[in-house]
Coordinates of C-alpha atoms in Angstrom, one line a residue:
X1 CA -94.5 56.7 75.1
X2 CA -94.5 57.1 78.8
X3 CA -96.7 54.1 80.2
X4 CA -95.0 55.0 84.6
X5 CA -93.6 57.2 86.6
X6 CA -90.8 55.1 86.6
X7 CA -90.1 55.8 82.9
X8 CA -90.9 59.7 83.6
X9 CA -87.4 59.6 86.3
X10 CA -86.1 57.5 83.5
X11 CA -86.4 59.6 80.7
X12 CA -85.6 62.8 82.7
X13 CA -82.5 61.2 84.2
X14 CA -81.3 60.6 80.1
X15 CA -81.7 64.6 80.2
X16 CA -79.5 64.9 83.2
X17 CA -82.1 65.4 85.5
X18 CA -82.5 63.7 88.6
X19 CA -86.5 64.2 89.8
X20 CA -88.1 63.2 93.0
X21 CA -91.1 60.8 92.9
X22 CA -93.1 63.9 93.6
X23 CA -92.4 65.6 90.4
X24 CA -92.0 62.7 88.5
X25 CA -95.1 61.7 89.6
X26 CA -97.2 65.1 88.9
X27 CA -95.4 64.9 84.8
X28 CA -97.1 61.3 84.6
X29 CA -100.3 62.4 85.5
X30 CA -99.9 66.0 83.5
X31 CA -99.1 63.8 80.3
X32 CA -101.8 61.3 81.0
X33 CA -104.4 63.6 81.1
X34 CA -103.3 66.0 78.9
X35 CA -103.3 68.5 81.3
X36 CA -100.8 71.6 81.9
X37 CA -98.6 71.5 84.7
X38 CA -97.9 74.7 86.9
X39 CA -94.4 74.9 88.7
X40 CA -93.8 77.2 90.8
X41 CA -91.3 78.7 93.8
X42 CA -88.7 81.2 93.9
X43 CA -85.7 82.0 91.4
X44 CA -83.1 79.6 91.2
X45 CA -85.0 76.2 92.4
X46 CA -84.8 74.6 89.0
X47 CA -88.2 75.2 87.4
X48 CA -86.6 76.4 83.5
X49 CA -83.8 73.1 83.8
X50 CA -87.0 70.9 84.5
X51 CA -89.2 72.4 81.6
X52 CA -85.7 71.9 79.3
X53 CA -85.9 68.6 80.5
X54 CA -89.3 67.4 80.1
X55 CA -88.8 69.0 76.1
X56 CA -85.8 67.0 75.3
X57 CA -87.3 64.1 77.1
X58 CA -90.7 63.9 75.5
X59 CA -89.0 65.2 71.9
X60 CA -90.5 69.0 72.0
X61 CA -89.8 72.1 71.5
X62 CA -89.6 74.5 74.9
X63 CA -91.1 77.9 74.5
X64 CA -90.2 79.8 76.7

């Protein structure tokens, strides 16, 4: 269970992924209030690898 951000950069670096507090920050407060998160910008930036990420990380499946 994910109690801080810290263990959000934590848990995404043990998927290979290195997030900025900013992200990091907006997936606590997603998961805490069970909210949806939106990512957006152009092709290429990473959105897919961080949604693959999140997945393994919090032990779900990524539709896609």
């Amino acid at each position: 269970m994910i109690e801080t951000v810290e263990q959000v950069k934590q848990a995404l670096a043990q998927q290979k992924y290195i997030a900025t507090d900013e992200i990091a920050t907006a997936l606590f407060l997603a998961e805490k209030l069970g909210k949806p998160l939106l990512v957006e910008g152009p092709a290429g930036v990473g959105k897919t690898e961080l949604s693959k990420a999140w997945a393994g990380a919090m032990g779900r499946r990524l539709i896609r």
